[in-house]
PDB file of C-alpha atoms and ligand atoms in Angstrom:
ATOM      1  CA  UNK A 280     117.795  98.772  95.854  1.00  0.00           C
ATOM      2  CA  UNK A 281     114.389  99.856  94.534  1.00  0.00           C
ATOM      3  CA  UNK A 282     112.955  96.524  95.633  1.00  0.00           C
ATOM      4  CA  UNK A 283     114.449  96.961  99.100  1.00  0.00           C
ATOM      5  CA  UNK A 284     112.925 100.424  99.401  1.00  0.00           C
ATOM      6  CA  UNK A 285     109.544  99.083  98.318  1.00  0.00           C
ATOM      7  CA  UNK A 286     109.705  96.196 100.757  1.00  0.00           C
ATOM      8  CA  UNK A 287     110.646  98.585 103.561  1.00  0.00           C
ATOM      9  CA  UNK A 288     107.778 100.834 102.507  1.00  0.00           C
ATOM     10  CA  UNK A 289     105.364  97.912 102.567  1.00  0.00           C
ATOM     11  CA  UNK A 290     106.549  96.820 106.000  1.00  0.00           C
ATOM     12  CA  UNK A 291     106.071 100.377 107.264  1.00  0.00           C
ATOM     13  CA  UNK A 292     102.613 100.435 105.760  1.00  0.00           C
ATOM     14  CA  UNK A 293     101.564  97.220 107.462  1.00  0.00           C
ATOM     15  CA  UNK A 294     102.943  98.487 110.773  1.00  0.00           C
ATOM     16  CA  UNK A 295     101.163 101.817 110.388  1.00  0.00           C
ATOM     17  CA  UNK A 296      97.835 100.278 109.511  1.00  0.00           C
ATOM     18  CA  UNK A 297      98.068  97.626 112.192  1.00  0.00           C
ATOM     19  CA  UNK A 298      97.451  94.999 109.503  1.00  0.00           C
ATOM     20  CA  UNK A 299      99.423  91.790 109.430  1.00  0.00           C
ATOM     21  CA  UNK A 300     100.801  90.651 106.112  1.00  0.00           C
ATOM     22  CA  UNK A 301     101.724  87.186 104.966  1.00  0.00           C
ATOM     23  CA  UNK A 302     102.915  85.902 101.596  1.00  0.00           C
ATOM     24  CA  UNK A 303     100.214  84.689  99.270  1.00  0.00           C
ATOM     25  CA  UNK A 304      97.327  86.340 101.035  1.00  0.00           C
ATOM     26  CA  UNK A 305      96.590  83.445 103.356  1.00  0.00           C
ATOM     27  CA  UNK A 306      96.228  83.301 107.119  1.00  0.00           C
ATOM     28  CA  UNK A 307      96.541  87.035 107.358  1.00  0.00           C
ATOM     29  CA  UNK A 308      94.960  87.492 110.735  1.00  0.00           C
ATOM     30  CA  UNK A 309      96.327  86.415 114.065  1.00  0.00           C
ATOM     31  CA  UNK A 310      94.471  83.567 115.718  1.00  0.00           C
ATOM     32  CA  UNK A 311      92.764  84.833 118.856  1.00  0.00           C
ATOM     33  CA  UNK A 312      90.443  82.444 120.552  1.00  0.00           C
ATOM     34  CA  UNK A 313      87.458  84.442 121.731  1.00  0.00           C
ATOM     35  CA  UNK A 314      84.662  83.433 124.036  1.00  0.00           C
ATOM     36  CA  UNK A 315      81.288  82.554 122.597  1.00  0.00           C
ATOM     37  CA  UNK A 316      79.108  85.663 122.825  1.00  0.00           C
ATOM     38  CA  UNK A 317      75.505  85.149 122.047  1.00  0.00           C
ATOM     39  CA  UNK A 318      75.374  83.708 118.512  1.00  0.00           C
ATOM     40  CA  UNK A 319      73.536  80.392 118.349  1.00  0.00           C
ATOM     41  CA  UNK A 320      75.582  77.837 116.467  1.00  0.00           C
ATOM     42  CA  UNK A 321      73.211  74.863 116.463  1.00  0.00           C
ATOM     43  CA  UNK A 322      73.230  72.860 113.213  1.00  0.00           C
ATOM     44  CA  UNK A 323      76.660  74.243 112.492  1.00  0.00           C
ATOM     45  CA  UNK A 324      77.577  72.617 109.231  1.00  0.00           C
ATOM     46  CA  UNK A 325      80.583  74.655 108.230  1.00  0.00           C
ATOM     47  CA  UNK A 326      82.830  71.610 108.326  1.00  0.00           C
ATOM     48  CA  UNK A 327      80.974  69.310 105.961  1.00  0.00           C
ATOM     49  CA  UNK A 328      79.773  71.384 102.999  1.00  0.00           C
ATOM     50  CA  UNK A 329      81.376  74.171 101.046  1.00  0.00           C
ATOM     51  CA  UNK A 330      82.738  77.276 102.677  1.00  0.00           C
ATOM     52  CA  UNK A 331      81.124  80.698 102.363  1.00  0.00           C
ATOM     53  CA  UNK A 332      82.647  83.655 100.571  1.00  0.00           C
ATOM     54  CA  UNK A 333      82.128  86.583 102.940  1.00  0.00           C
ATOM     55  CA  UNK A 334      83.406  89.990 101.835  1.00  0.00           C
ATOM     56  CA  UNK A 335      83.816  93.134 103.927  1.00  0.00           C
ATOM     57  CA  UNK A 336      83.722  96.426 102.066  1.00  0.00           C
ATOM     58  CA  UNK A 337      83.882 100.049 103.096  1.00  0.00           C
ATOM     59  CA  UNK A 338      85.810 103.284 102.867  1.00  0.00           C
ATOM     60  CA  UNK A 339      89.421 103.526 103.990  1.00  0.00           C
ATOM     61  CA  UNK A 340      89.633 103.329 107.818  1.00  0.00           C
ATOM     62  CA  UNK A 341      86.058 102.065 108.128  1.00  0.00           C
ATOM     63  CA  UNK A 342      87.239  99.282 110.437  1.00  0.00           C
ATOM     64  CA  UNK A 343      87.178  96.404 107.950  1.00  0.00           C
ATOM     65  CA  UNK A 344      90.542  94.904 108.805  1.00  0.00           C
ATOM     66  CA  UNK A 345      89.911  94.870 112.576  1.00  0.00           C
ATOM     67  CA  UNK A 346      86.458  93.394 112.095  1.00  0.00           C
ATOM     68  CA  UNK A 347      87.757  90.759 109.656  1.00  0.00           C
ATOM     69  CA  UNK A 348      90.294  89.671 112.264  1.00  0.00           C
ATOM     70  CA  UNK A 349      87.671  89.547 115.020  1.00  0.00           C
ATOM     71  CA  UNK A 350      85.226  87.612 112.876  1.00  0.00           C
ATOM     72  CA  UNK A 351      87.876  85.132 111.822  1.00  0.00           C
ATOM     73  CA  UNK A 352      88.901  84.502 115.434  1.00  0.00           C
ATOM     74  CA  UNK A 353      85.286  83.948 116.383  1.00  0.00           C
ATOM     75  CA  UNK A 354      84.659  81.458 113.578  1.00  0.00           C
ATOM     76  CA  UNK A 355      87.842  79.572 114.381  1.00  0.00           C
ATOM     77  CA  UNK A 356      86.897  79.404 118.055  1.00  0.00           C
ATOM     78  CA  UNK A 357      83.608  77.786 117.000  1.00  0.00           C
ATOM     79  CA  UNK A 358      85.459  75.101 115.031  1.00  0.00           C
ATOM     80  CA  UNK A 359      84.676  76.589 111.625  1.00  0.00           C
ATOM     81  CA  UNK A 360      87.389  76.113 109.020  1.00  0.00           C
ATOM     82  CA  UNK A 361      88.055  79.684 107.930  1.00  0.00           C
ATOM     83  CA  UNK A 362      90.800  81.889 106.513  1.00  0.00           C
ATOM     84  CA  UNK A 363      91.297  85.640 106.301  1.00  0.00           C
ATOM     85  CA  UNK A 364      92.167  87.067 102.904  1.00  0.00           C
ATOM     86  CA  UNK A 365      92.614  90.603 101.677  1.00  0.00           C
ATOM     87  CA  UNK A 366      92.751  92.440  98.371  1.00  0.00           C
ATOM     88  CA  UNK A 367      94.911  93.914  97.113  1.00  0.00           C
ATOM     89  CA  UNK A 368      97.153  90.972  97.945  1.00  0.00           C
ATOM     90  CA  UNK A 369     100.483  92.776  98.079  1.00  0.00           C
ATOM     91  CA  UNK A 370     102.431  89.530  98.258  1.00  0.00           C
ATOM     92  CA  UNK A 371     102.369  88.818  94.510  1.00  0.00           C
ATOM     93  CA  UNK A 372     104.375  90.614  91.811  1.00  0.00           C
ATOM     94  CA  UNK A 373     101.170  92.288  90.588  1.00  0.00           C
ATOM     95  CA  UNK A 374     100.403  93.204  94.204  1.00  0.00           C
ATOM     96  CA  UNK A 375     103.823  94.830  94.561  1.00  0.00           C
ATOM     97  CA  UNK A 376     103.116  97.070  91.573  1.00  0.00           C
ATOM     98  CA  UNK A 377      99.803  98.038  93.183  1.00  0.00           C
ATOM     99  CA  UNK A 378     101.501  98.696  96.504  1.00  0.00           C
ATOM    100  CA  UNK A 379     104.086 101.000  94.916  1.00  0.00           C
ATOM    101  CA  UNK A 380     101.289 102.879  93.129  1.00  0.00           C
ATOM    102  CA  UNK A 381      99.284 103.307  96.346  1.00  0.00           C
ATOM    103  CA  UNK A 382     102.366 104.620  98.146  1.00  0.00           C
ATOM    104  CA  UNK A 383     102.851 107.179  95.331  1.00  0.00           C
ATOM    105  CA  UNK A 384     106.150 105.557  94.402  1.00  0.00           C
ATOM    106  CA  UNK A 385     104.991 104.948  90.848  1.00  0.00           C
ATOM    107  CA  UNK A 386     102.510 106.542  88.452  1.00  0.00           C
ATOM    108  CA  UNK A 387     100.132 104.514  86.311  1.00  0.00           C
ATOM    109  CA  UNK A 388      97.304 105.345  83.952  1.00  0.00           C
ATOM    110  CA  UNK A 389      93.877 104.985  85.694  1.00  0.00           C
ATOM    111  CA  UNK A 390      92.744 102.133  83.443  1.00  0.00           C
ATOM    112  CA  UNK A 391      96.051 100.322  83.797  1.00  0.00           C
ATOM    113  CA  UNK A 392      95.936 100.309  87.602  1.00  0.00           C
ATOM    114  CA  UNK A 393      92.272  99.286  87.471  1.00  0.00           C
ATOM    115  CA  UNK A 394      93.191  96.218  85.425  1.00  0.00           C
ATOM    116  CA  UNK A 395      96.095  95.413  87.757  1.00  0.00           C
ATOM    117  CA  UNK A 396      93.762  95.414  90.776  1.00  0.00           C
ATOM    118  CA  UNK A 397      91.461  93.094  88.851  1.00  0.00           C
ATOM    119  CA  UNK A 398      94.356  90.851  87.776  1.00  0.00           C
ATOM    120  CA  UNK A 399      95.347  90.608  91.441  1.00  0.00           C
ATOM    121  CA  UNK A 400      91.934  89.070  92.151  1.00  0.00           C
ATOM    122  CA  UNK A 401      92.048  86.855  89.072  1.00  0.00           C
ATOM    123  CA  UNK A 402      95.415  85.389  90.056  1.00  0.00           C
ATOM    124  CA  UNK A 403      93.772  84.135  93.276  1.00  0.00           C
ATOM    125  CA  UNK A 404      90.472  82.944  91.800  1.00  0.00           C
ATOM    126  CA  UNK A 405      91.332  79.255  91.388  1.00  0.00           C
ATOM    127  CA  UNK A 406      92.822  79.005  94.865  1.00  0.00           C
ATOM    128  CA  UNK A 407      89.763  80.703  96.349  1.00  0.00           C
ATOM    129  CA  UNK A 408      87.496  78.258  94.532  1.00  0.00           C
ATOM    130  CA  UNK A 409      89.387  75.179  95.714  1.00  0.00           C
ATOM    131  CA  UNK A 410      89.433  76.462  99.308  1.00  0.00           C
ATOM    132  CA  UNK A 411      85.680  77.136  99.250  1.00  0.00           C
ATOM    133  CA  UNK A 412      84.874  73.771  97.685  1.00  0.00           C
ATOM    134  CA  UNK A 413      86.987  71.976 100.288  1.00  0.00           C
ATOM    135  CA  UNK A 414      84.897  73.570 103.052  1.00  0.00           C
ATOM    136  CA  UNK A 415      86.942  76.613 104.032  1.00  0.00           C
ATOM    137  CA  UNK A 416      85.049  79.843 104.611  1.00  0.00           C
ATOM    138  CA  UNK A 417      86.919  82.898 103.345  1.00  0.00           C
ATOM    139  CA  UNK A 418      86.618  86.232 105.129  1.00  0.00           C
ATOM    140  CA  UNK A 419      87.828  88.699 102.528  1.00  0.00           C
ATOM    141  CA  UNK A 420      88.865  92.271 103.262  1.00  0.00           C
ATOM    142  CA  UNK A 421      87.875  94.136 100.016  1.00  0.00           C
ATOM    143  CA  UNK A 422      86.946  92.616  96.679  1.00  0.00           C
ATOM    144  CA  UNK A 423      85.578  93.611  93.272  1.00  0.00           C
ATOM    145  CA  UNK A 424      83.307  96.290  94.755  1.00  0.00           C
ATOM    146  CA  UNK A 425      86.368  98.242  95.885  1.00  0.00           C
ATOM    147  CA  UNK A 426      87.690  97.795  92.376  1.00  0.00           C
ATOM    148  CA  UNK A 427      84.628  99.385  90.817  1.00  0.00           C
ATOM    149  CA  UNK A 428      83.893 102.042  93.459  1.00  0.00           C
ATOM    150  CA  UNK A 429      87.446 103.430  93.646  1.00  0.00           C
ATOM    151  CA  UNK A 430      88.027 103.526  89.882  1.00  0.00           C
ATOM    152  CA  UNK A 431      84.564 104.936  89.127  1.00  0.00           C
ATOM    153  CA  UNK A 432      85.284 107.665  91.704  1.00  0.00           C
ATOM    154  CA  UNK A 433      88.126 108.767  89.414  1.00  0.00           C
ATOM    155  CA  UNK A 434      85.611 109.257  86.614  1.00  0.00           C
ATOM    156  CA  UNK A 435      85.992 105.965  84.766  1.00  0.00           C
ATOM    157  CA  UNK A 436      82.805 104.532  83.273  1.00  0.00           C
ATOM    158  CA  UNK A 437      81.021 102.266  85.786  1.00  0.00           C
ATOM    159  CA  UNK A 438      80.242  99.534  83.244  1.00  0.00           C
ATOM    160  CA  UNK A 439      83.812  99.553  81.968  1.00  0.00           C
ATOM    161  CA  UNK A 440      85.001  99.173  85.561  1.00  0.00           C
ATOM    162  CA  UNK A 441      82.728  96.168  86.162  1.00  0.00           C
ATOM    163  CA  UNK A 442      83.724  94.266  83.017  1.00  0.00           C
ATOM    164  CA  UNK A 443      87.028  92.700  84.143  1.00  0.00           C
ATOM    165  CA  UNK A 444      85.391  91.473  87.368  1.00  0.00           C
ATOM    166  CA  UNK A 445      82.829  89.331  85.511  1.00  0.00           C
ATOM    167  CA  UNK A 446      83.611  85.656  86.112  1.00  0.00           C
ATOM    168  CA  UNK A 447      85.310  86.104  89.469  1.00  0.00           C
ATOM    169  CA  UNK A 448      83.565  84.233  92.286  1.00  0.00           C
ATOM    170  CA  UNK A 449      80.385  85.879  93.525  1.00  0.00           C
ATOM    171  CA  UNK A 450      80.329  86.499  97.299  1.00  0.00           C
ATOM    172  CA  UNK A 451      77.633  84.816  99.366  1.00  0.00           C
ATOM    173  CA  UNK A 452      77.556  87.884 101.596  1.00  0.00           C
ATOM    174  CA  UNK A 453      78.906  91.416 101.292  1.00  0.00           C
ATOM    175  CA  UNK A 454      79.015  93.372 104.540  1.00  0.00           C
ATOM    176  CA  UNK A 455      79.385  97.104 103.978  1.00  0.00           C
ATOM    177  CA  UNK A 456      80.749  98.943 106.994  1.00  0.00           C
ATOM    178  CA  UNK A 457      79.084 102.312 106.715  1.00  0.00           C
ATOM    179  CA  UNK A 458      81.173 105.172 108.144  1.00  0.00           C
ATOM    180  CA  UNK A 459      81.044 108.844 107.183  1.00  0.00           C
ATOM    181  CA  UNK A 460      84.237 109.866 105.332  1.00  0.00           C
ATOM    182  CA  UNK A 461      84.866 112.636 107.889  1.00  0.00           C
ATOM    183  CA  UNK A 462      84.655 110.145 110.763  1.00  0.00           C
ATOM    184  CA  UNK A 463      86.946 107.672 108.991  1.00  0.00           C
ATOM    185  CA  UNK A 464      89.490 110.458 108.455  1.00  0.00           C
ATOM    186  CA  UNK A 465      89.663 111.023 112.217  1.00  0.00           C
ATOM    187  CA  UNK A 466      90.886 107.463 112.746  1.00  0.00           C
ATOM    188  CA  UNK A 467      94.577 106.697 113.173  1.00  0.00           C
ATOM    189  CA  UNK A 468      96.886 106.229 110.208  1.00  0.00           C
ATOM    190  CA  UNK A 469      94.709 108.170 107.729  1.00  0.00           C
ATOM    191  CA  UNK A 470      96.216 110.055 104.810  1.00  0.00           C
ATOM    192  CA  UNK A 471      99.314 107.992 104.107  1.00  0.00           C
ATOM    193  CA  UNK A 472      98.165 106.463 100.837  1.00  0.00           C
ATOM    194  CA  UNK A 473      96.984 107.789  97.486  1.00  0.00           C
ATOM    195  CA  UNK A 474      93.211 107.493  97.974  1.00  0.00           C
ATOM    196  CA  UNK A 475      92.971 108.685 101.590  1.00  0.00           C
ATOM    197  CA  UNK A 476      91.404 112.092 100.885  1.00  0.00           C
ATOM    198  CA  UNK A 477      87.941 113.036 102.162  1.00  0.00           C
ATOM    199  CA  UNK A 478      86.517 114.421  98.891  1.00  0.00           C
ATOM    200  CA  UNK A 479      87.638 111.335  96.982  1.00  0.00           C
ATOM    201  CA  UNK A 480      86.243 108.996  99.655  1.00  0.00           C
ATOM    202  CA  UNK A 481      82.857 110.755  99.382  1.00  0.00           C
ATOM    203  CA  UNK A 482      82.729 109.879  95.690  1.00  0.00           C
ATOM    204  CA  UNK A 483      83.794 106.295  96.482  1.00  0.00           C
ATOM    205  CA  UNK A 484      80.886 106.051  98.966  1.00  0.00           C
ATOM    206  CA  UNK A 485      78.410 107.204  96.293  1.00  0.00           C
ATOM    207  CA  UNK A 486      79.619 104.509  93.913  1.00  0.00           C
ATOM    208  CA  UNK A 487      79.531 101.845  96.622  1.00  0.00           C
ATOM    209  CA  UNK A 488      75.864 102.712  97.183  1.00  0.00           C
ATOM    210  CA  UNK A 489      75.102 102.150  93.514  1.00  0.00           C
ATOM    211  CA  UNK A 490      76.522  98.603  93.783  1.00  0.00           C
ATOM    212  CA  UNK A 491      74.247  97.314  96.578  1.00  0.00           C
ATOM    213  CA  UNK A 492      72.427  94.109  95.640  1.00  0.00           C
ATOM    214  CA  UNK A 493      70.609  91.295  97.480  1.00  0.00           C
ATOM    215  CA  UNK A 494      73.866  89.905  98.927  1.00  0.00           C
ATOM    216  CA  UNK A 495      74.649  93.218 100.700  1.00  0.00           C
ATOM    217  CA  UNK A 496      74.101  93.983 104.360  1.00  0.00           C
ATOM    218  CA  UNK A 497      74.909  97.461 105.584  1.00  0.00           C
ATOM    219  CA  UNK A 498      76.261  97.705 109.122  1.00  0.00           C
ATOM    220  CA  UNK A 499      76.726 101.027 110.890  1.00  0.00           C
ATOM    221  CA  UNK A 500      80.488 101.097 111.339  1.00  0.00           C
ATOM    222  CA  UNK A 501      80.326 104.054 113.717  1.00  0.00           C
ATOM    223  CA  UNK A 502      78.727 101.909 116.441  1.00  0.00           C
ATOM    224  CA  UNK A 503      80.982 100.583 119.223  1.00  0.00           C
ATOM    225  CA  UNK A 504      83.411  97.956 117.951  1.00  0.00           C
ATOM    226  CA  UNK A 505      81.801  95.183 120.039  1.00  0.00           C
ATOM    227  CA  UNK A 506      78.331  95.975 118.648  1.00  0.00           C
ATOM    228  CA  UNK A 507      79.606  95.864 115.081  1.00  0.00           C
ATOM    229  CA  UNK A 508      81.438  92.625 115.889  1.00  0.00           C
ATOM    230  CA  UNK A 509      78.249  91.034 117.211  1.00  0.00           C
ATOM    231  CA  UNK A 510      76.289  91.997 114.095  1.00  0.00           C
ATOM    232  CA  UNK A 511      78.986  90.569 111.839  1.00  0.00           C
ATOM    233  CA  UNK A 512      78.984  87.294 113.765  1.00  0.00           C
ATOM    234  CA  UNK A 513      75.271  86.881 113.270  1.00  0.00           C
ATOM    235  CA  UNK A 514      75.384  87.771 109.576  1.00  0.00           C
ATOM    236  CA  UNK A 515      78.335  85.488 108.844  1.00  0.00           C
ATOM    237  CA  UNK A 516      76.934  82.577 110.866  1.00  0.00           C
ATOM    238  CA  UNK A 517      73.607  82.685 108.998  1.00  0.00           C
ATOM    239  CA  UNK A 518      75.404  82.991 105.693  1.00  0.00           C
ATOM    240  CA  UNK A 519      77.660  79.984 106.345  1.00  0.00           C
ATOM    241  CA  UNK A 520      74.666  77.878 107.270  1.00  0.00           C
ATOM    242  CA  UNK A 521      72.473  79.089 104.400  1.00  0.00           C
ATOM    243  CA  UNK A 522      75.045  78.630 101.641  1.00  0.00           C
ATOM    244  CA  UNK A 523      75.331  74.885 102.306  1.00  0.00           C
ATOM    245  CA  UNK A 524      74.006  73.094  99.241  1.00  0.00           C
ATOM    246  CA  UNK A 525      74.105  76.246  97.114  1.00  0.00           C
ATOM    247  CA  UNK A 526      76.584  76.039  94.230  1.00  0.00           C
ATOM    248  CA  UNK A 527      79.322  78.613  93.920  1.00  0.00           C
ATOM    249  CA  UNK A 528      78.390  81.325  91.442  1.00  0.00           C
ATOM    250  CA  UNK A 529      80.322  83.809  89.340  1.00  0.00           C
ATOM    251  CA  UNK A 530      79.964  87.560  89.455  1.00  0.00           C
ATOM    252  CA  UNK A 531      77.586  88.338  86.596  1.00  0.00           C
ATOM    253  CA  UNK A 532      77.084  92.129  86.723  1.00  0.00           C
TER     254      UNK A 532
HETATM  255  P1  DGP B 237      93.723  98.536 101.814  1.00  0.00           P
HETATM  256  O1  DGP B 237      94.914  97.647 101.707  1.00  0.00           O
HETATM  257  O2  DGP B 237      92.436  97.766 102.098  1.00  0.00           O
HETATM  258  O3  DGP B 237      93.933  99.718 102.730  1.00  0.00           O
HETATM  259  O4  DGP B 237      93.483  99.133 100.339  1.00  0.00           O
HETATM  260  C1  DGP B 237      94.446  99.970  99.764  1.00  0.00           C
HETATM  261  C2  DGP B 237      93.812 101.065  98.959  1.00  0.00           C
HETATM  262  O5  DGP B 237      93.493 100.588  97.661  1.00  0.00           O
HETATM  263  C3  DGP B 237      92.528 101.638  99.506  1.00  0.00           C
HETATM  264  O6  DGP B 237      92.579 103.062  99.353  1.00  0.00           O
HETATM  265  C4  DGP B 237      91.446 101.078  98.653  1.00  0.00           C
HETATM  266  C5  DGP B 237      92.143 100.868  97.331  1.00  0.00           C
HETATM  267  N1  DGP B 237      91.638  99.731  96.573  1.00  0.00           N
HETATM  268  C6  DGP B 237      91.444  98.484  97.030  1.00  0.00           C
HETATM  269  N2  DGP B 237      91.067  97.685  96.036  1.00  0.00           N
HETATM  270  C7  DGP B 237      91.014  98.450  94.927  1.00  0.00           C
HETATM  271  C8  DGP B 237      90.702  98.188  93.551  1.00  0.00           C
HETATM  272  O7  DGP B 237      90.392  97.077  93.153  1.00  0.00           O
HETATM  273  N3  DGP B 237      90.786  99.248  92.700  1.00  0.00           N
HETATM  274  C9  DGP B 237      91.134 100.505  93.115  1.00  0.00           C
HETATM  275  N4  DGP B 237      91.214 101.483  92.196  1.00  0.00           N
HETATM  276  N5  DGP B 237      91.453 100.770  94.386  1.00  0.00           N
HETATM  277  C10 DGP B 237      91.387  99.765  95.269  1.00  0.00           C
END
């Protein structure tokens, strides 16, 4: 019965958020073939070398999921082998515990849930690596930076939060969709889950800013959707081309 309630809750969540869910975290976005709009794709080599690990980060309701779906459709329409992933991956047993926690159906100690989020990424690490090495680009909605920023916003030590992420695959590109917490809160579907509170999101934003490194590109997420989409296309296209020949690396932190 409890499982049924949780599954129903998850289905409601996915409907509310407009996100599509699929078991195992793969192929999560619908395939929409979109017209080529301005990004030059000469010397496209996404099919022959390794794929790129492209991560989108940002506050809740910053537009990540919509932009991931749009970017994936664009890459597919250009013949790039690409998949959409998201973390937390609620399709695993660890992911179901996380989902129940986020829906306030269960209570967990802050460090315990932090380690579960991390475990949820670790259980997908090998599959991510084999996909990337076989030439598939992964567009990932949230990753270790969410892990650190959200837990640190609860008051946990930043270095302690980073530790379990060390050894996961390092992204080739992190795109941070920058939206003011107040603006994000005005968007549909806000407030249904545990962390969707403006004061908390402000602290998350501060911690995100402390994590910026050379792989980060900040995009103004309050611009029109099409403008943001265009910027993401250009960033991802350059990244896919530039990471050819570069070995995969691990998060070092
Ligand atoms: P999403 O499915 O992207 O809406 O994410 C669900 C919520 O979980 C959202 O408020 C952000 C939060 N979150 C995502 N990843 C992590 C993580 O690794 N650790 C913590 N503490 N929170 C996370």
